[in-house]
Amino acid sequence: MTEPIWLSVDLVVAIHGEQLREFGGPAGLRDPGMLESALARPRNKWSFGEEDLAVLAAAYAFGVARNHPFVDGNKRAALLSLITFLGLNGIDFEAPNSEAVVMIQGLASGEIDEEGLARWIRDNWPVEAKTTVATKAKPKAAKRGSKRAMKTAKKLSPSAPKKRR
């Protein structure tokens, strides 16, 4: 099985910065070690034989949402990490915004566990997609997923006014 394309610290920090520019909130990485820990979670699962992309994506979201590495925007960063990881690995993930908000808020509060999030991801999986690592990434899927994720992230944002450009 081909190893997935993983998220880097720099990529997640950039994703976080993008959503802060779009929706507002204080910037800052509260704890770099907690971000590194969150991003190591799916790699650890992979090293022990986990190949299900839904499980690996859920591990990213769980780690970011629960480790709370950023000053603000952790739930938004968790959702964007999940969708970006899937997109980088050829999955054009799309779920109803209202469900995504409920799932990520539930994950952050402890009402939804990592396994429950992985089930939800699979329930919203594109019909044509494989559940294990894709052999060829589709960058367009990552870009489309990221745009949708940004719209959903807005719903996870506190009522901060949108910045004018």
Coordinates of C-alpha atoms in Angstrom, one line a residue, residues 5-65:
I5 CA 0.6 12.3 1.7
W6 CA 0.9 13.7 5.3
L7 CA 0.2 17.2 6.5
S8 CA 3.2 19.1 7.7
V9 CA 3.4 21.6 10.6
D10 CA 4.0 24.4 8.1
L11 CA 1.0 23.4 6.0
V12 CA -1.4 23.3 9.0
V13 CA 0.0 26.6 10.3
A14 CA -0.7 28.1 6.9
I15 CA -4.2 26.6 6.8
H16 CA -4.8 28.1 10.3
G17 CA -3.5 31.5 9.2
E18 CA -5.7 31.5 6.1
Q19 CA -8.8 30.9 8.1
L20 CA -7.9 33.6 10.6
R21 CA -7.4 36.1 7.8
E22 CA -10.8 35.1 6.4
F23 CA -12.8 34.9 9.6
G24 CA -10.8 36.8 12.2
G25 CA -9.5 35.8 15.6
P26 CA -6.2 36.1 17.5
A27 CA -3.2 34.6 15.8
G28 CA -0.6 32.4 17.4
L29 CA 0.6 28.9 17.9
R30 CA 0.0 28.3 21.6
D31 CA 2.0 25.1 21.9
P32 CA 4.1 23.9 19.0
G33 CA 4.6 20.5 20.7
M34 CA 0.8 20.0 20.8
L35 CA 0.6 20.6 17.1
E36 CA 3.4 18.2 16.4
S37 CA 1.7 15.6 18.6
A38 CA -1.6 16.1 16.8
L39 CA 0.1 15.6 13.4
A40 CA 2.0 12.5 14.6
R41 CA -1.3 10.8 15.6
P42 CA -2.3 9.5 12.1
R43 CA 1.3 8.6 11.2
N44 CA 1.4 6.5 14.4
K45 CA -1.8 4.7 13.4
W46 CA -0.3 4.1 9.9
S47 CA 2.9 2.6 11.4
F48 CA 0.7 0.1 13.2
G49 CA -1.1 -1.0 10.0
E50 CA -4.0 1.4 9.8
E51 CA -4.7 2.1 6.1
D52 CA -8.2 3.5 6.2
L53 CA -8.1 7.2 5.1
A54 CA -11.2 8.0 7.1
V55 CA -9.5 6.8 10.3
L56 CA -6.3 8.7 9.5
A57 CA -8.3 11.9 8.6
A58 CA -10.3 11.6 11.9
A59 CA -7.0 11.3 13.7
Y60 CA -5.8 14.6 12.3
A61 CA -9.1 16.3 13.3
F62 CA -9.1 14.7 16.8
G63 CA -5.5 15.7 17.4
V64 CA -5.9 19.3 16.4
A65 CA -9.3 19.8 18.1

